[in-house]
mmCIF file of C-alpha atoms in Angstrom:
data_model
loop_
_atom_site.group_PDB
_atom_site.id
_atom_site.type_symbol
_atom_site.label_atom_id
_atom_site.label_comp_id
_atom_site.label_asym_id
_atom_site.label_seq_id
_atom_site.Cartn_x
_atom_site.Cartn_y
_atom_site.Cartn_z
ATOM 1 C CA MET A 1338 0.141 -28.902 -20.873
ATOM 2 C CA ASP A 1339 -3.568 -28.350 -21.402
ATOM 3 C CA TRP A 1340 -4.549 -24.736 -20.563
ATOM 4 C CA ASP A 1341 -7.951 -25.789 -19.265
ATOM 5 C CA LYS A 1342 -6.436 -28.357 -16.919
ATOM 6 C CA LEU A 1343 -3.997 -25.713 -15.629
ATOM 7 C CA ARG A 1344 -6.914 -23.372 -14.958
ATOM 8 C CA ILE A 1345 -8.678 -26.087 -12.968
ATOM 9 C CA PHE A 1346 -5.459 -26.980 -11.114
ATOM 10 C CA HIS A 1347 -4.982 -23.320 -10.124
ATOM 11 C CA ALA A 1348 -8.546 -23.118 -8.779
ATOM 12 C CA VAL A 1349 -8.092 -26.308 -6.733
ATOM 13 C CA ALA A 1350 -4.722 -25.170 -5.353
ATOM 14 C CA SER A 1351 -6.172 -21.784 -4.387
ATOM 15 C CA ALA A 1352 -9.263 -23.303 -2.740
ATOM 16 C CA GLY A 1353 -7.553 -26.321 -1.159
ATOM 17 C CA SER A 1354 -10.640 -28.342 -1.953
ATOM 18 C CA LEU A 1355 -12.136 -30.093 -4.978
ATOM 19 C CA THR A 1356 -15.645 -29.126 -3.866
ATOM 20 C CA HIS A 1357 -14.910 -25.420 -3.421
ATOM 21 C CA ALA A 1358 -12.985 -25.285 -6.679
ATOM 22 C CA GLY A 1359 -15.867 -26.997 -8.455
ATOM 23 C CA ASP A 1360 -18.300 -24.424 -7.064
ATOM 24 C CA SER A 1361 -16.161 -21.540 -8.365
ATOM 25 C CA LEU A 1362 -15.715 -23.228 -11.757
ATOM 26 C CA HIS A 1363 -19.331 -24.435 -12.008
ATOM 27 C CA LEU A 1364 -18.145 -28.025 -12.389
ATOM 28 C CA SER A 1365 -18.952 -31.155 -10.426
ATOM 29 C CA GLN A 1366 -16.425 -32.478 -7.921
ATOM 30 C CA SER A 1367 -15.961 -35.604 -10.009
ATOM 31 C CA ALA A 1368 -15.248 -33.566 -13.156
ATOM 32 C CA VAL A 1369 -12.628 -31.508 -11.308
ATOM 33 C CA SER A 1370 -11.075 -34.672 -9.860
ATOM 34 C CA ARG A 1371 -10.811 -36.247 -13.323
ATOM 35 C CA GLN A 1372 -9.033 -33.188 -14.731
ATOM 36 C CA ILE A 1373 -6.526 -33.145 -11.854
ATOM 37 C CA ARG A 1374 -5.798 -36.876 -12.272
ATOM 38 C CA ALA A 1375 -5.318 -36.385 -16.008
ATOM 39 C CA LEU A 1376 -2.905 -33.497 -15.392
ATOM 40 C CA GLU A 1377 -0.925 -35.549 -12.869
ATOM 41 C CA GLU A 1378 -0.724 -38.434 -15.347
ATOM 42 C CA SER A 1379 0.462 -36.160 -18.153
ATOM 43 C CA LEU A 1380 3.215 -34.804 -15.867
ATOM 44 C CA ASN A 1381 3.927 -38.188 -14.312
ATOM 45 C CA THR A 1382 3.879 -36.682 -10.824
ATOM 46 C CA THR A 1383 1.635 -36.132 -7.810
ATOM 47 C CA LEU A 1384 0.483 -32.534 -7.362
ATOM 48 C CA PHE A 1385 -1.559 -32.851 -4.155
ATOM 49 C CA HIS A 1386 -1.389 -34.722 -0.874
ATOM 50 C CA ARG A 1387 -4.948 -35.765 -0.055
ATOM 51 C CA HIS A 1388 -6.143 -35.907 3.551
ATOM 52 C CA ALA A 1389 -9.369 -35.514 5.539
ATOM 53 C CA ARG A 1390 -9.105 -31.729 5.863
ATOM 54 C CA GLY A 1391 -8.512 -31.053 2.179
ATOM 55 C CA LEU A 1392 -5.638 -30.897 -0.270
ATOM 56 C CA ILE A 1393 -2.042 -29.789 0.271
ATOM 57 C CA LEU A 1394 0.337 -29.094 -2.592
ATOM 58 C CA THR A 1395 3.353 -31.351 -3.045
ATOM 59 C CA GLU A 1396 6.719 -29.803 -3.851
ATOM 60 C CA GLN A 1397 5.993 -30.343 -7.555
ATOM 61 C CA GLY A 1398 2.544 -28.852 -7.050
ATOM 62 C CA GLU A 1399 4.058 -25.739 -5.451
ATOM 63 C CA LEU A 1400 6.287 -25.245 -8.498
ATOM 64 C CA LEU A 1401 3.330 -25.508 -10.846
ATOM 65 C CA TYR A 1402 1.194 -23.229 -8.663
ATOM 66 C CA ASP A 1403 3.891 -20.521 -8.759
ATOM 67 C CA ALA A 1404 3.775 -20.712 -12.549
ATOM 68 C CA THR A 1405 -0.039 -20.633 -12.801
ATOM 69 C CA SER A 1406 -0.176 -17.740 -10.317
ATOM 70 C CA GLY A 1407 2.072 -15.673 -12.572
ATOM 71 C CA MET A 1408 -0.049 -16.626 -15.569
ATOM 72 C CA SER A 1409 -3.236 -15.706 -13.702
ATOM 73 C CA LYS A 1410 -1.920 -12.262 -12.786
ATOM 74 C CA ARG A 1411 -0.866 -11.585 -16.365
ATOM 75 C CA LEU A 1412 -4.267 -12.660 -17.637
ATOM 76 C CA GLU A 1413 -5.961 -10.399 -15.084
ATOM 77 C CA ALA A 1414 -3.880 -7.481 -16.319
ATOM 78 C CA ALA A 1415 -4.754 -8.227 -19.940
ATOM 79 C CA SER A 1416 -8.418 -8.573 -19.053
ATOM 80 C CA ALA A 1417 -8.360 -5.255 -17.193
ATOM 81 C CA ARG A 1418 -6.786 -3.498 -20.174
ATOM 82 C CA ILE A 1419 -9.367 -4.979 -22.521
ATOM 83 C CA ARG A 1420 -12.239 -3.954 -20.245
ATOM 84 C CA ASP A 1421 -11.038 -0.399 -19.846
ATOM 85 C CA SER A 1422 -13.454 1.741 -21.845
ATOM 86 C CA GLU A 1423 -12.305 4.757 -23.831
ATOM 87 C CA GLU A 1424 -14.899 6.872 -22.060
ATOM 88 C CA GLU A 1425 -15.547 5.278 -18.659
ATOM 89 C CA VAL A 1426 -13.540 4.384 -15.557
ATOM 90 C CA PHE A 1427 -14.694 1.204 -13.853
ATOM 91 C CA GLY A 1428 -13.538 -2.093 -12.402
ATOM 92 C CA GLU A 1429 -10.992 -3.079 -9.759
ATOM 93 C CA LEU A 1430 -7.941 -0.962 -9.000
ATOM 94 C CA ARG A 1431 -5.406 -2.398 -6.559
ATOM 95 C CA VAL A 1432 -3.492 0.404 -4.851
ATOM 96 C CA THR A 1433 -0.603 -0.192 -2.472
ATOM 97 C CA THR A 1434 1.070 2.314 -0.186
ATOM 98 C CA ALA A 1435 2.478 2.550 3.327
ATOM 99 C CA HIS A 1436 0.162 2.430 6.358
ATOM 100 C CA GLY A 1437 0.745 6.035 7.343
ATOM 101 C CA PHE A 1438 0.242 7.604 3.928
ATOM 102 C CA GLY A 1439 -2.711 5.342 3.145
ATOM 103 C CA CYS A 1440 -4.546 6.014 6.420
ATOM 104 C CA LEU A 1441 -3.657 9.654 6.949
ATOM 105 C CA TRP A 1442 -3.476 11.134 3.444
ATOM 106 C CA LEU A 1443 -5.155 8.888 0.875
ATOM 107 C CA ALA A 1444 -8.146 7.335 2.674
ATOM 108 C CA PRO A 1445 -9.717 10.690 3.715
ATOM 109 C CA ARG A 1446 -9.745 11.744 0.045
ATOM 110 C CA LEU A 1447 -11.279 8.615 -1.484
ATOM 111 C CA GLU A 1448 -14.864 9.821 -1.048
ATOM 112 C CA LYS A 1449 -14.196 12.484 -3.666
ATOM 113 C CA LEU A 1450 -12.695 9.908 -6.049
ATOM 114 C CA TYR A 1451 -15.688 7.581 -5.648
ATOM 115 C CA GLY A 1452 -18.016 10.531 -6.222
ATOM 116 C CA ARG A 1453 -16.326 11.076 -9.560
ATOM 117 C CA TYR A 1454 -16.066 7.396 -10.536
ATOM 118 C CA PRO A 1455 -18.802 5.414 -8.714
ATOM 119 C CA ASP A 1456 -18.072 2.213 -10.687
ATOM 120 C CA LEU A 1457 -14.430 2.096 -9.587
ATOM 121 C CA ASN A 1458 -13.644 -0.579 -6.978
ATOM 122 C CA ILE A 1459 -10.466 0.152 -5.021
ATOM 123 C CA ASP A 1460 -8.539 -2.545 -3.202
ATOM 124 C CA LEU A 1461 -6.314 -0.524 -0.853
ATOM 125 C CA MET A 1462 -3.341 -2.591 0.332
ATOM 126 C CA LEU A 1463 -1.434 -0.901 3.150
ATOM 127 C CA GLU A 1464 1.989 -2.534 3.249
ATOM 128 C CA GLU A 1465 5.384 -1.419 4.425
ATOM 129 C CA ARG A 1466 6.663 -4.222 2.196
ATOM 130 C CA VAL A 1467 7.274 -3.138 -1.409
ATOM 131 C CA LEU A 1468 4.858 -5.130 -3.565
ATOM 132 C CA ASP A 1469 6.003 -6.411 -6.953
ATOM 133 C CA LEU A 1470 4.125 -4.366 -9.565
ATOM 134 C CA PRO A 1471 5.492 -6.152 -12.674
ATOM 135 C CA MET A 1472 4.292 -9.434 -11.121
ATOM 136 C CA ARG A 1473 0.855 -7.850 -10.612
ATOM 137 C CA GLU A 1474 0.779 -7.906 -6.821
ATOM 138 C CA ALA A 1475 -0.803 -4.460 -7.243
ATOM 139 C CA ASP A 1476 -1.758 -2.137 -10.105
ATOM 140 C CA VAL A 1477 -0.367 1.130 -8.787
ATOM 141 C CA ALA A 1478 1.873 2.098 -5.870
ATOM 142 C CA ILE A 1479 2.605 5.272 -3.936
ATOM 143 C CA ARG A 1480 6.019 4.878 -2.333
ATOM 144 C CA MET A 1481 8.265 6.957 -0.113
ATOM 145 C CA LYS A 1482 11.268 6.443 -2.397
ATOM 146 C CA GLU A 1483 11.904 6.074 -6.108
ATOM 147 C CA PRO A 1484 11.030 2.543 -7.282
ATOM 148 C CA SER A 1485 13.996 0.490 -8.431
ATOM 149 C CA GLN A 1486 12.081 -2.143 -10.393
ATOM 150 C CA ALA A 1487 12.365 -2.097 -14.167
ATOM 151 C CA ASP A 1488 9.404 -1.710 -16.552
ATOM 152 C CA LEU A 1489 7.636 0.807 -14.313
ATOM 153 C CA ILE A 1490 6.246 4.202 -15.210
ATOM 154 C CA ARG A 1491 7.002 6.514 -12.291
ATOM 155 C CA LYS A 1492 5.969 10.053 -11.404
ATOM 156 C CA ARG A 1493 7.374 12.139 -8.573
ATOM 157 C CA LEU A 1494 4.402 13.531 -6.673
ATOM 158 C CA MET A 1495 5.809 15.621 -3.835
ATOM 159 C CA THR A 1496 8.258 15.607 -0.942
ATOM 160 C CA VAL A 1497 7.496 14.969 2.716
ATOM 161 C CA ARG A 1498 9.442 15.848 5.862
ATOM 162 C CA MET A 1499 9.116 14.322 9.320
ATOM 163 C CA ARG A 1500 8.507 16.925 12.013
ATOM 164 C CA LEU A 1501 7.594 17.105 15.699
ATOM 165 C CA TYR A 1502 3.981 17.676 16.764
ATOM 166 C CA ALA A 1503 1.928 17.727 19.962
ATOM 167 C CA THR A 1504 -1.659 18.695 20.799
ATOM 168 C CA GLU A 1505 -2.629 22.093 22.177
ATOM 169 C CA THR A 1506 -3.833 20.303 25.329
ATOM 170 C CA TYR A 1507 -0.462 18.609 25.824
ATOM 171 C CA VAL A 1508 1.427 21.880 25.347
ATOM 172 C CA ALA A 1509 -0.882 23.666 27.815
ATOM 173 C CA GLN A 1510 -0.203 20.983 30.433
ATOM 174 C CA HIS A 1511 3.497 20.293 29.862
ATOM 175 C CA GLY A 1512 4.872 23.355 28.144
ATOM 176 C CA LEU A 1513 6.528 23.799 24.756
ATOM 177 C CA PRO A 1514 10.149 22.621 24.393
ATOM 178 C CA ALA A 1515 12.409 25.484 23.305
ATOM 179 C CA THR A 1516 15.487 23.415 22.414
ATOM 180 C CA PRO A 1517 16.137 19.740 21.559
ATOM 181 C CA ASP A 1518 17.677 19.308 25.032
ATOM 182 C CA ASP A 1519 14.320 20.311 26.551
ATOM 183 C CA MET A 1520 12.907 17.046 25.208
ATOM 184 C CA LYS A 1521 14.504 15.338 28.235
ATOM 185 C CA THR A 1522 11.352 16.271 30.174
ATOM 186 C CA HIS A 1523 8.927 15.119 27.439
ATOM 187 C CA ARG A 1524 7.927 11.749 26.012
ATOM 188 C CA LEU A 1525 8.975 11.167 22.409
ATOM 189 C CA ILE A 1526 6.436 9.162 20.374
ATOM 190 C CA CYS A 1527 7.973 7.632 17.284
ATOM 191 C CA GLN A 1528 8.667 4.544 15.257
ATOM 192 C CA GLY A 1529 11.552 2.458 16.540
ATOM 193 C CA THR A 1530 14.768 3.039 14.621
ATOM 194 C CA SER A 1531 14.834 -0.648 13.658
ATOM 195 C CA SER A 1532 11.253 -0.683 12.322
ATOM 196 C CA THR A 1533 10.403 -0.501 8.616
ATOM 197 C CA GLN A 1534 10.185 3.210 7.804
ATOM 198 C CA VAL A 1535 11.779 5.841 5.619
ATOM 199 C CA ALA A 1536 15.464 6.322 6.405
ATOM 200 C CA ALA A 1537 15.017 10.064 6.934
ATOM 201 C CA GLY A 1538 12.512 9.455 9.726
ATOM 202 C CA ALA A 1539 14.772 6.918 11.423
ATOM 203 C CA ALA A 1540 17.723 9.316 11.221
ATOM 204 C CA MET A 1541 15.685 12.106 12.818
ATOM 205 C CA VAL A 1542 14.583 9.840 15.682
ATOM 206 C CA GLN A 1543 18.180 8.740 16.228
ATOM 207 C CA TRP A 1544 19.266 12.389 16.353
ATOM 208 C CA MET A 1545 16.548 13.200 18.913
ATOM 209 C CA LEU A 1546 17.613 10.282 21.104
ATOM 210 C CA GLY A 1547 21.115 11.720 21.104
ATOM 211 C CA HIS A 1548 19.747 14.680 23.077
ATOM 212 C CA GLY A 1549 19.059 12.565 26.130
ATOM 213 C CA VAL A 1550 15.374 11.703 25.654
ATOM 214 C CA THR A 1551 14.568 9.330 28.514
ATOM 215 C CA SER A 1552 10.858 8.632 27.971
ATOM 216 C CA ARG A 1553 9.810 7.091 24.690
ATOM 217 C CA LEU A 1554 6.763 5.393 23.183
ATOM 218 C CA ASN A 1555 7.460 3.315 20.073
ATOM 219 C CA VAL A 1556 4.674 2.574 17.597
ATOM 220 C CA ASN A 1557 5.274 0.645 14.372
ATOM 221 C CA ASN A 1558 3.440 3.021 12.004
ATOM 222 C CA TYR A 1559 2.610 6.712 11.730
ATOM 223 C CA PHE A 1560 -1.140 6.180 12.131
ATOM 224 C CA GLY A 1561 -0.449 4.701 15.571
ATOM 225 C CA VAL A 1562 1.927 7.557 16.403
ATOM 226 C CA LEU A 1563 -0.833 10.027 15.531
ATOM 227 C CA GLN A 1564 -3.368 8.259 17.749
ATOM 228 C CA CYS A 1565 -0.982 8.489 20.686
ATOM 229 C CA VAL A 1566 -0.236 12.159 20.026
ATOM 230 C CA GLN A 1567 -3.938 12.975 19.732
ATOM 231 C CA ASN A 1568 -4.430 11.402 23.147
ATOM 232 C CA HIS A 1569 -1.873 13.835 24.627
ATOM 233 C CA LEU A 1570 0.776 11.233 25.439
ATOM 234 C CA GLY A 1571 3.735 13.272 24.242
ATOM 235 C CA VAL A 1572 5.537 14.809 21.262
ATOM 236 C CA GLY A 1573 5.321 12.740 18.084
ATOM 237 C CA VAL A 1574 7.467 12.375 14.970
ATOM 238 C CA LEU A 1575 4.964 12.665 12.117
ATOM 239 C CA PRO A 1576 4.942 13.501 8.380
ATOM 240 C CA ASP A 1577 4.270 17.159 7.636
ATOM 241 C CA TYR A 1578 1.034 16.482 5.713
ATOM 242 C CA ILE A 1579 -0.561 15.523 9.035
ATOM 243 C CA VAL A 1580 -1.414 19.165 9.753
ATOM 244 C CA GLU A 1581 -4.048 18.951 6.985
ATOM 245 C CA THR A 1582 -6.019 16.340 8.933
ATOM 246 C CA ASP A 1583 -5.718 17.776 12.451
ATOM 247 C CA PRO A 1584 -5.615 21.572 12.908
ATOM 248 C CA ASN A 1585 -5.267 21.114 16.691
ATOM 249 C CA LEU A 1586 -1.690 19.904 16.367
ATOM 250 C CA VAL A 1587 1.093 22.281 17.359
ATOM 251 C CA ARG A 1588 4.509 22.181 15.685
ATOM 252 C CA VAL A 1589 7.242 21.567 18.235
ATOM 253 C CA LEU A 1590 10.837 22.738 17.669
ATOM 254 C CA PRO A 1591 10.208 24.198 14.172
ATOM 255 C CA GLU A 1592 13.931 24.131 13.391
ATOM 256 C CA VAL A 1593 13.984 20.328 13.740
ATOM 257 C CA GLU A 1594 12.891 18.266 10.742
ATOM 258 C CA SER A 1595 14.059 15.326 8.663
ATOM 259 C CA ALA A 1596 15.620 15.407 5.239
ATOM 260 C CA GLU A 1597 13.180 15.479 2.330
ATOM 261 C CA VAL A 1598 11.446 12.202 1.515
ATOM 262 C CA PRO A 1599 10.396 11.906 -2.162
ATOM 263 C CA VAL A 1600 6.964 10.435 -2.864
ATOM 264 C CA PHE A 1601 6.536 8.544 -6.142
ATOM 265 C CA LEU A 1602 3.556 7.054 -7.928
ATOM 266 C CA ALA A 1603 4.402 4.015 -10.064
ATOM 267 C CA TYR A 1604 2.607 1.455 -12.218
ATOM 268 C CA PRO A 1605 3.611 -1.217 -14.750
ATOM 269 C CA GLU A 1606 4.418 -0.216 -18.312
ATOM 270 C CA GLU A 1607 1.773 -2.658 -19.548
ATOM 271 C CA LEU A 1608 -0.943 -0.559 -17.811
ATOM 272 C CA ARG A 1609 0.098 2.648 -19.567
ATOM 273 C CA GLN A 1610 -3.238 2.893 -21.409
ATOM 274 C CA SER A 1611 -5.417 1.971 -18.418
ATOM 275 C CA LYS A 1612 -8.181 4.504 -17.835
ATOM 276 C CA ARG A 1613 -8.426 3.454 -14.186
ATOM 277 C CA ILE A 1614 -4.730 4.147 -13.607
ATOM 278 C CA ALA A 1615 -4.929 7.493 -15.396
ATOM 279 C CA ALA A 1616 -7.993 8.534 -13.377
ATOM 280 C CA PHE A 1617 -6.327 7.625 -10.085
ATOM 281 C CA ARG A 1618 -3.021 9.277 -11.030
ATOM 282 C CA ASP A 1619 -4.691 12.503 -12.127
ATOM 283 C CA PHE A 1620 -6.846 12.568 -8.994
ATOM 284 C CA VAL A 1621 -3.835 12.198 -6.682
ATOM 285 C CA VAL A 1622 -1.906 14.911 -8.540
ATOM 286 C CA GLU A 1623 -4.931 17.225 -8.346
ATOM 287 C CA GLU A 1624 -5.288 16.647 -4.582
ATOM 288 C CA ILE A 1625 -1.606 17.384 -4.020
ATOM 289 C CA GLN A 1626 -1.905 20.621 -5.972
ATOM 290 C CA LEU A 1627 -5.009 21.620 -3.957
ATOM 291 C CA ALA A 1628 -3.228 20.914 -0.671
ATOM 292 C CA ARG A 1629 -0.204 22.900 -1.830
ATOM 293 C CA ARG A 1630 -2.381 25.883 -2.742
ATOM 294 C CA ARG A 1631 -4.138 25.707 0.641
ATOM 295 C CA GLY A 1632 -0.759 25.643 2.370
ATOM 296 C CA ASP A 1633 0.449 28.685 0.419
ATOM 297 C CA SER A 1634 -2.803 30.492 1.272
ATOM 298 C CA ASP A 1635 -2.437 29.703 4.987
ATOM 299 C CA GLU A 1636 1.133 31.008 4.999
ATOM 300 C CA GLY A 1637 0.011 34.167 3.228
#
């Protein structure tokens, strides 16, 4: 198959339109149409259903699009490696992590990273779903468990525990629970045990429910849990790093906490030499060390 025709096919399939694909490729609609017809003839198949609203891939077209998508991602990775300067950090960096960690820990720190590398463009993808790094769905991931995929470089960053927090205002109005059984008179704000979350957090919530909690507010991510806690709705199950972002939170039942949750940073082996990856990795490690030192200082 002709590489140039495959490139044009991929653009048309992505755009769903000959006109839009032509605009992105700087080709006329007729030129794009000729290339698609030639590709269909060479394969002896129809790749698109044509109708008034645009183009829809046939089953054979879907198979070819899956292949060209993989090729496109590999080419993007190669291009990124080639562009990476020995001295400068620039270009797009696609980072994926969970909603809670991305909103509550990473996003507040990005101003400092941009100040250091103003030509870096970050695409922050907050997903509970584990993206496929070898298939280039993202460049680097921060995950709440050790990645199982092969061909990944991984670094353990820190551990997190889920704990119980409420606002000072809530505690002043409703009192501070002294035992887990006291939670019967308080509202527990948490992720549902069936929602996508770290197993340690789900186990802690299940344990709390075993103490007769009757009022509960379920939210499907930790950022939402925090918003509810900050609005004095009850006692929330939140990751321990949350105290860095809100000094007005009060720890509830200090003896109650989840098992440790390991936090890993991972990226594909093929991006080992990427200056963008190295800059991001080193920045995250530095921020974790700073937070740890602040925590030790506060305890002292």
